[in-house]
CSV table of C-alpha atoms and ligand atoms in Angstrom, one decimal:
chain,number,residue,atom,x,y,z
W,1,UNK,CA,235.0,91.3,38.0
W,2,UNK,CA,231.5,91.1,38.1
W,3,UNK,CA,230.9,91.2,41.8
W,4,UNK,CA,227.9,92.9,43.3
W,5,UNK,CA,226.9,94.9,46.5
W,6,UNK,CA,224.7,93.6,48.9
W,7,UNK,CA,221.6,95.6,49.0
W,8,UNK,CA,218.5,94.9,51.3
W,9,UNK,CA,216.5,92.1,49.5
W,10,UNK,CA,213.4,93.5,49.8
W,11,UNK,CA,214.3,96.7,48.0
W,12,UNK,CA,214.0,95.0,44.9
W,13,UNK,CA,210.5,94.5,45.6
W,14,UNK,CA,209.5,98.1,45.7
W,15,UNK,CA,207.5,99.8,42.8
W,16,UNK,CA,209.5,103.2,42.6
W,17,UNK,CA,207.2,106.5,42.5
W,18,UNK,CA,206.0,106.7,39.3
W,19,UNK,CA,205.4,110.6,38.6
W,20,UNK,CA,202.8,111.9,36.6
W,21,UNK,CA,204.0,112.8,32.5
W,22,UNK,CA,205.5,115.5,31.7
W,23,UNK,CA,203.4,116.8,28.9
W,24,UNK,CA,204.8,118.3,25.4
W,25,UNK,CA,204.7,122.4,25.3
W,26,UNK,CA,201.3,122.3,23.1
W,27,UNK,CA,199.5,119.7,25.7
W,28,UNK,CA,197.9,120.4,29.1
W,29,UNK,CA,199.5,118.3,31.9
W,30,UNK,CA,196.7,116.8,34.3
W,31,UNK,CA,198.8,114.5,35.6
W,32,UNK,CA,199.8,115.6,38.8
W,33,UNK,CA,197.2,117.5,40.2
W,34,UNK,CA,199.4,120.4,40.3
W,35,UNK,CA,198.1,124.3,40.2
W,36,UNK,CA,197.5,125.6,36.9
W,37,UNK,CA,198.4,129.0,37.9
W,38,UNK,CA,201.2,130.8,37.2
W,39,UNK,CA,203.4,131.9,41.0
W,40,UNK,CA,202.2,134.6,42.3
W,41,UNK,CA,204.6,137.3,41.3
W,42,UNK,CA,204.7,138.8,45.0
W,43,UNK,CA,205.7,135.3,45.9
W,44,UNK,CA,208.2,135.1,42.7
W,45,UNK,CA,209.7,138.7,44.2
W,46,UNK,CA,211.2,137.5,47.0
W,47,UNK,CA,212.9,134.4,45.5
W,48,UNK,CA,215.3,136.5,43.4
W,49,UNK,CA,217.8,137.5,45.7
W,50,UNK,CA,218.3,134.5,47.7
W,51,UNK,CA,221.5,134.5,49.2
W,52,UNK,CA,221.6,130.1,48.0
W,53,UNK,CA,225.7,130.3,49.1
W,54,UNK,CA,223.8,129.4,52.5
W,55,UNK,CA,222.6,126.4,54.5
W,56,UNK,CA,219.1,126.9,55.4
W,57,UNK,CA,217.7,127.6,59.2
W,58,UNK,CA,217.0,123.5,59.2
W,59,UNK,CA,214.0,123.9,61.4
W,60,UNK,CA,211.9,126.0,59.2
W,61,UNK,CA,211.4,128.2,63.0
W,62,UNK,CA,209.7,131.2,61.5
W,63,UNK,CA,207.5,128.7,59.0
W,64,UNK,CA,206.5,126.8,62.2
W,65,UNK,CA,206.0,129.9,64.5
W,66,UNK,CA,203.6,130.8,61.7
W,67,UNK,CA,201.8,127.8,61.0
W,68,UNK,CA,201.5,127.6,65.0
W,69,UNK,CA,199.3,131.1,65.2
W,70,UNK,CA,197.2,130.2,62.4
W,71,UNK,CA,196.2,126.6,63.4
W,72,UNK,CA,196.6,127.5,67.1
W,73,UNK,CA,199.0,125.1,67.8
W,74,UNK,CA,203.0,125.5,69.6
W,75,UNK,CA,205.6,125.9,67.0
W,76,UNK,CA,207.0,123.0,68.5
W,77,UNK,CA,203.9,120.7,66.9
W,78,UNK,CA,204.5,121.7,63.7
W,79,UNK,CA,207.2,120.1,61.9
W,80,UNK,CA,207.6,121.0,58.4
W,81,UNK,CA,209.7,119.0,55.5
W,82,UNK,CA,210.4,118.8,52.1
W,83,UNK,CA,207.0,117.9,50.9
W,84,UNK,CA,204.2,116.1,52.8
W,85,UNK,CA,205.4,112.7,51.1
W,86,UNK,CA,208.8,112.9,53.0
W,87,UNK,CA,206.8,113.3,56.0
W,88,UNK,CA,205.0,110.3,55.4
W,89,UNK,CA,208.4,108.6,55.2
W,90,UNK,CA,209.2,110.0,58.4
W,91,UNK,CA,206.2,109.0,60.3
W,92,UNK,CA,206.5,105.3,59.1
W,93,UNK,CA,210.2,105.7,60.2
W,94,UNK,CA,209.4,107.3,63.4
W,95,UNK,CA,206.7,104.5,64.4
W,96,UNK,CA,207.0,101.0,62.6
W,97,UNK,CA,210.1,98.4,62.8
W,98,UNK,CA,210.0,95.6,60.0
W,99,UNK,CA,207.3,93.7,61.7
W,100,UNK,CA,205.0,96.4,62.3
W,101,UNK,CA,202.2,97.3,59.7
W,102,UNK,CA,200.8,100.3,58.2
W,103,UNK,CA,197.4,100.4,56.9
W,104,UNK,CA,195.7,102.8,54.2
W,105,UNK,CA,193.2,103.0,51.9
W,106,UNK,CA,193.8,101.3,48.0
W,107,UNK,CA,193.4,103.0,46.0
W,108,UNK,CA,194.6,105.9,47.5
W,109,UNK,CA,197.8,107.9,47.0
W,110,UNK,CA,200.6,105.8,45.6
W,111,UNK,CA,203.6,107.6,47.5
W,112,UNK,CA,202.1,105.4,50.8
W,113,UNK,CA,203.1,101.7,49.6
W,114,UNK,CA,206.5,103.3,47.7
W,115,UNK,CA,207.8,104.8,51.0
W,116,UNK,CA,206.5,102.3,53.4
W,117,UNK,CA,208.5,99.5,51.2
W,118,UNK,CA,211.7,101.7,51.3
W,119,UNK,CA,211.6,102.2,54.9
W,120,UNK,CA,210.8,98.1,55.1
W,121,UNK,CA,207.8,97.7,56.7
W,122,UNK,CA,204.7,95.6,56.5
W,123,UNK,CA,201.8,97.3,54.0
W,124,UNK,CA,198.0,96.8,55.0
W,125,UNK,CA,195.8,98.2,51.7
W,126,UNK,CA,192.5,98.2,52.4
W,127,UNK,CA,190.0,98.2,49.9
W,128,UNK,CA,187.7,101.6,49.3
W,129,UNK,CA,184.2,101.2,48.4
W,130,UNK,CA,182.8,100.9,45.0
W,131,UNK,CA,181.9,104.6,45.4
W,132,UNK,CA,185.9,105.2,46.3
W,133,UNK,CA,185.4,106.4,49.6
W,134,UNK,CA,187.4,104.9,52.6
W,135,UNK,CA,185.8,101.7,53.9
W,136,UNK,CA,186.2,102.8,57.5
W,137,UNK,CA,184.7,99.1,59.5
W,138,UNK,CA,187.2,97.4,57.2
W,139,UNK,CA,190.1,99.7,58.1
W,140,UNK,CA,188.9,99.7,61.9
W,141,UNK,CA,188.8,95.7,61.2
W,142,UNK,CA,192.7,95.7,59.9
W,143,UNK,CA,194.2,97.3,63.0
W,144,UNK,CA,196.0,94.9,65.3
W,145,UNK,CA,198.7,94.5,67.8
W,146,UNK,CA,201.4,94.8,65.2
W,147,UNK,CA,199.5,98.2,63.8
W,148,UNK,CA,201.8,101.4,64.4
W,149,UNK,CA,200.5,104.0,61.6
W,150,UNK,CA,196.9,104.1,59.9
W,151,UNK,CA,196.8,106.9,57.0
W,152,UNK,CA,193.6,108.4,55.9
W,153,UNK,CA,193.3,110.2,53.1
W,154,UNK,CA,190.8,113.0,52.6
W,155,UNK,CA,190.0,114.1,49.7
W,156,UNK,CA,191.6,110.6,48.8
W,157,UNK,CA,194.1,110.3,45.6
W,158,UNK,CA,193.0,109.7,42.9
W,159,UNK,CA,189.3,109.3,43.9
W,160,UNK,CA,188.6,112.6,45.4
W,161,UNK,CA,186.5,111.6,47.7
W,162,UNK,CA,186.2,112.6,51.4
W,163,UNK,CA,186.0,111.6,54.7
W,164,UNK,CA,183.3,112.5,57.0
W,165,UNK,CA,183.9,114.0,60.5
W,166,UNK,CA,181.2,111.6,61.4
W,167,UNK,CA,183.3,108.3,60.0
W,168,UNK,CA,186.6,110.0,61.1
W,169,UNK,CA,185.1,109.9,64.7
W,170,UNK,CA,184.0,106.4,64.4
W,171,UNK,CA,187.2,105.3,63.6
W,172,UNK,CA,189.3,107.6,66.1
W,173,UNK,CA,186.6,105.7,68.8
W,174,UNK,CA,187.4,102.3,67.6
W,175,UNK,CA,191.3,102.3,67.5
W,176,UNK,CA,193.5,102.2,70.6
W,177,UNK,CA,194.7,105.8,71.5
W,178,UNK,CA,198.1,103.9,71.1
W,179,UNK,CA,198.0,104.1,67.4
W,180,UNK,CA,199.6,107.0,65.6
W,181,UNK,CA,196.9,108.3,62.9
W,182,UNK,CA,198.2,110.8,60.4
W,183,UNK,CA,195.4,112.3,58.8
W,184,UNK,CA,196.4,113.1,54.6
W,185,UNK,CA,194.9,116.4,54.2
W,186,UNK,CA,196.7,117.5,51.2
W,187,UNK,CA,193.8,118.8,49.1
W,188,UNK,CA,191.7,120.1,51.8
W,189,UNK,CA,191.6,123.7,50.4
W,190,UNK,CA,189.4,122.0,48.1
W,191,UNK,CA,186.6,120.8,49.9
W,192,UNK,CA,183.1,122.0,50.1
W,193,UNK,CA,181.3,119.6,51.7
W,194,UNK,CA,179.6,120.4,54.9
W,195,UNK,CA,180.6,117.2,56.3
W,196,UNK,CA,184.1,116.7,55.5
W,197,UNK,CA,186.2,116.3,58.7
W,198,UNK,CA,188.7,119.0,59.6
W,199,UNK,CA,191.8,117.7,61.4
W,200,UNK,CA,193.1,120.7,62.7
W,201,UNK,CA,189.8,121.1,65.1
W,202,UNK,CA,190.3,117.8,66.2
W,203,UNK,CA,193.7,117.9,67.7
W,204,UNK,CA,192.9,118.7,70.9
W,205,UNK,CA,190.3,115.7,71.2
W,206,UNK,CA,192.7,113.3,69.7
W,207,UNK,CA,196.5,112.8,71.0
W,208,UNK,CA,196.9,110.2,69.0
W,209,UNK,CA,195.6,112.7,65.5
W,210,UNK,CA,198.9,114.1,63.3
W,211,UNK,CA,197.5,116.2,60.4
W,212,UNK,CA,199.2,116.8,57.3
W,213,UNK,CA,199.1,119.6,54.9
W,214,UNK,CA,201.3,120.8,51.8
W,215,UNK,CA,201.9,123.7,49.8
W,216,UNK,CA,202.3,122.3,46.5
W,217,UNK,CA,198.7,122.1,46.0
W,218,UNK,CA,196.5,125.1,46.8
W,219,UNK,CA,199.2,127.2,47.1
W,220,UNK,CA,201.3,126.4,44.3
W,221,UNK,CA,204.7,125.5,45.6
W,222,UNK,CA,204.9,121.8,44.1
W,223,UNK,CA,208.3,122.3,42.7
W,224,UNK,CA,209.8,124.0,46.1
W,225,UNK,CA,209.1,120.9,47.8
W,226,UNK,CA,207.4,122.1,51.1
W,227,UNK,CA,205.0,120.4,53.1
W,228,UNK,CA,204.1,120.3,57.1
W,229,UNK,CA,202.4,118.3,59.6
W,230,UNK,CA,200.8,119.0,62.9
W,231,UNK,CA,200.3,117.2,66.2
W,232,UNK,CA,201.8,116.2,69.3
W,233,UNK,CA,205.3,118.0,70.3
W,234,UNK,CA,206.9,114.5,71.0
W,235,UNK,CA,205.8,112.9,67.8
W,236,UNK,CA,206.6,116.5,65.8
W,237,UNK,CA,210.2,116.0,68.2
W,238,UNK,CA,210.4,112.0,66.5
W,239,UNK,CA,209.7,113.0,62.8
W,240,UNK,CA,213.1,115.7,63.4
W,241,UNK,CA,215.4,113.0,64.7
W,242,UNK,CA,214.7,111.3,62.0
W,243,UNK,CA,215.0,113.6,59.1
W,244,UNK,CA,217.4,114.1,56.6
W,245,UNK,CA,219.0,117.4,58.1
W,246,UNK,CA,218.5,120.8,56.3
W,247,UNK,CA,216.4,119.4,53.9
W,248,UNK,CA,213.8,121.8,53.8
W,249,UNK,CA,215.4,125.3,51.4
W,250,UNK,CA,215.4,128.3,52.3
W,251,UNK,CA,213.5,128.9,49.1
W,252,UNK,CA,210.7,126.8,49.9
W,253,UNK,CA,210.7,128.8,53.4
W,254,UNK,CA,210.6,132.4,52.6
W,255,UNK,CA,207.7,131.2,49.3
W,256,UNK,CA,205.9,129.5,52.3
W,257,UNK,CA,206.0,133.0,54.6
W,258,UNK,CA,205.0,134.6,51.3
W,259,UNK,CA,202.2,132.5,50.0
W,260,UNK,CA,200.7,133.1,53.7
W,261,UNK,CA,201.3,136.8,53.3
W,262,UNK,CA,198.9,136.5,50.2
W,263,UNK,CA,196.7,133.9,51.1
W,264,UNK,CA,193.4,135.6,49.8
W,265,UNK,CA,194.6,135.7,46.7
W,266,UNK,CA,195.4,132.2,46.6
W,267,UNK,CA,192.4,131.1,47.8
W,268,UNK,CA,190.7,132.8,44.8
W,269,UNK,CA,192.1,131.0,42.8
W,270,UNK,CA,191.1,127.6,44.5
W,271,UNK,CA,187.9,129.2,44.2
W,272,UNK,CA,188.1,129.5,40.4
W,273,UNK,CA,189.4,125.8,40.4
W,274,UNK,CA,186.8,124.6,42.8
W,275,UNK,CA,184.2,126.2,40.6
W,276,UNK,CA,185.7,124.6,37.3
W,277,UNK,CA,186.1,121.5,39.2
W,278,UNK,CA,182.2,121.3,39.6
W,279,UNK,CA,181.8,122.1,36.2
W,280,UNK,CA,183.8,119.5,34.7
W,281,UNK,CA,182.6,117.0,37.2
W,282,UNK,CA,178.9,117.9,35.9
W,283,UNK,CA,179.7,118.3,32.3
W,284,UNK,CA,181.2,114.5,32.6
W,285,UNK,CA,178.3,112.9,34.5
W,286,UNK,CA,176.1,114.5,31.5
W,287,UNK,CA,178.1,112.8,29.1
W,288,UNK,CA,177.3,109.3,31.0
W,289,UNK,CA,180.3,109.1,33.5
W,290,UNK,CA,179.4,107.7,37.0
W,291,UNK,CA,182.2,109.8,39.0
W,292,UNK,CA,182.5,109.7,42.5
W,293,UNK,CA,181.9,113.2,44.0
W,294,UNK,CA,184.6,115.1,43.7
W,295,UNK,CA,186.5,117.7,47.0
W,296,UNK,CA,190.4,117.7,45.6
W,297,UNK,CA,191.5,119.3,42.4
W,298,UNK,CA,191.0,116.3,40.2
W,299,UNK,CA,188.2,113.9,39.0
W,300,UNK,CA,188.4,110.3,38.8
W,301,UNK,CA,187.2,108.6,36.0
W,302,UNK,CA,186.7,104.2,35.9
W,303,UNK,CA,187.4,102.8,33.0
W,304,UNK,CA,188.3,99.3,34.6
W,305,UNK,CA,192.0,98.1,34.1
W,306,UNK,CA,191.8,96.5,30.3
W,307,UNK,CA,190.5,99.7,28.2
W,308,UNK,CA,192.7,102.4,30.8
W,309,UNK,CA,195.8,102.6,28.8
W,310,UNK,CA,194.1,103.0,25.8
W,311,UNK,CA,191.5,105.6,27.2
W,312,UNK,CA,194.6,107.5,28.5
W,313,UNK,CA,196.2,107.2,24.7
W,314,UNK,CA,192.6,108.9,23.5
W,315,UNK,CA,193.5,111.6,25.6
W,316,UNK,CA,196.9,112.3,24.9
W,317,UNK,CA,196.5,112.6,21.3
W,318,UNK,CA,194.2,115.1,22.2
W,319,UNK,CA,196.1,116.8,23.3
W,320,UNK,CA,195.6,115.6,27.5
W,321,UNK,CA,197.8,114.4,29.4
W,322,UNK,CA,195.8,112.4,32.2
W,323,UNK,CA,197.1,109.8,34.9
W,324,UNK,CA,196.2,106.3,34.6
W,325,UNK,CA,195.8,104.4,37.8
W,326,UNK,CA,195.1,100.3,37.9
W,327,UNK,CA,191.5,100.8,37.2
W,328,UNK,CA,190.8,104.7,35.9
W,329,UNK,CA,192.0,107.8,35.4
W,330,UNK,CA,192.8,110.3,37.3
W,331,UNK,CA,192.5,114.2,35.9
W,332,UNK,CA,193.9,117.3,37.2
W,333,UNK,CA,191.5,120.1,36.6
W,334,UNK,CA,193.8,122.6,34.7
W,335,UNK,CA,193.6,125.3,32.7
W,336,UNK,CA,190.3,126.9,31.7
W,337,UNK,CA,191.3,126.2,28.3
W,338,UNK,CA,191.8,122.6,28.9
W,339,UNK,CA,188.2,121.8,29.8
W,340,UNK,CA,186.9,122.1,26.6
W,341,UNK,CA,189.4,120.0,25.3
W,342,UNK,CA,189.1,117.1,27.9
W,343,UNK,CA,185.1,116.7,27.8
W,344,UNK,CA,185.6,116.0,23.8
W,345,UNK,CA,188.2,113.3,24.7
W,346,UNK,CA,186.2,112.1,27.5
W,347,UNK,CA,183.1,111.3,25.2
W,348,UNK,CA,185.1,109.8,22.6
W,349,UNK,CA,186.2,107.3,25.9
W,350,UNK,CA,182.9,106.7,27.3
W,351,UNK,CA,181.4,105.8,23.8
W,352,UNK,CA,184.6,103.4,23.3
W,353,UNK,CA,183.4,101.7,26.7
W,354,UNK,CA,179.8,101.3,25.8
W,355,UNK,CA,180.8,99.4,22.6
W,356,UNK,CA,181.2,95.3,22.9
W,357,UNK,CA,184.4,94.5,23.3
W,358,UNK,CA,185.1,92.8,20.2
W,359,UNK,CA,184.2,96.0,18.6
W,360,UNK,CA,186.4,98.2,20.0
W,361,UNK,CA,189.6,99.5,17.9
X,1,PLP,C1,197.2,112.6,49.2
X,1,PLP,C2,199.0,112.8,49.0
X,1,PLP,N1,199.4,113.3,49.9
X,1,PLP,C3,200.9,113.8,49.7
X,1,PLP,C4,201.2,113.9,49.1
X,1,PLP,C5,203.0,115.0,48.8
X,1,PLP,O1,202.8,116.1,48.3
X,1,PLP,P1,204.1,116.6,48.6
X,1,PLP,O2,205.1,116.2,48.9
X,1,PLP,O3,204.1,117.5,47.0
X,1,PLP,O4,203.7,117.7,49.6
X,1,PLP,C6,200.5,113.9,47.8
X,1,PLP,C7,201.1,114.5,46.5
X,1,PLP,O5,200.5,114.3,45.3
X,1,PLP,C8,199.2,113.3,47.6
X,1,PLP,O6,198.5,113.3,46.7
């Protein structure tokens, strides 16, 4: 009796989503772009007496209403999902048939190919420029009659580079208005570059734009899983139609509302992380790293594919868990105490990269 049920053949091809490694207790976890600050006491407080014998209010109406007011749109234009990663999948489900195509930059967020594979659509990864930025002309050229959805990620995970407003406008002017463009702004709160695009300012102008946001990063709610999107109401409705019912927990919803109540305090923490990021990036450059302009809560250290694993091991041996991704390391901006340790390891890695191939241990 070793008969097996029949699975979709293409499922075997999907590379499962790989999470940033968990860290031992005495190590810094800098592998998942999380917020290093502990939950705000005022946010933790609202979770204490949650009646979780009841189902959540499935449409997250209070959160949508609040976000609608903040962003100057109707609550119906907002859709709340268990993390932005779920929304990425739902946008693909809502737009694509198996023969249709989804375009994204590469390297970018690993969720795009994994989720697109899970839905069963064709993916078109467009290589980023040598400086880690989206290659907008190449992305425009990749659009064809089968393209149903494009993800633009700013700041881009893992390179931490932004898309400028001018580049975004160039892209939108060149693609058909019937093509849905998802602007993934998971890290937008950390952006300081005045040239950067801010999607919510452009929603009126582009009826094919959907903006993705999350409470996981700047708002520190990664463990509760809540993200959202804003765009045309009929697209938000389509997402609601394909969503897993009741997937956003009441805990996530009330924590999101409490975080918005205490936004000033959270944005002060964001400022601390931004200042730490800029200091870290400057120190890394002084060591000789050529790193792209970092605008997320992480920096990108390109090592080349041959040495990336060894480089990750050096950081880990020294007590920092970072994320090895193909040709480089993505390092989250973590606790203040993590910075010095990180810089010591980075110095060792840069020395290794400088050695001629034969001399490396
Ligand atoms: C670019 C980008 N988009 C979306 C997400 C998903 O975030 P979440 O599902 O936690 O909201 C991430 C998470 O790391 C990300 O890096």
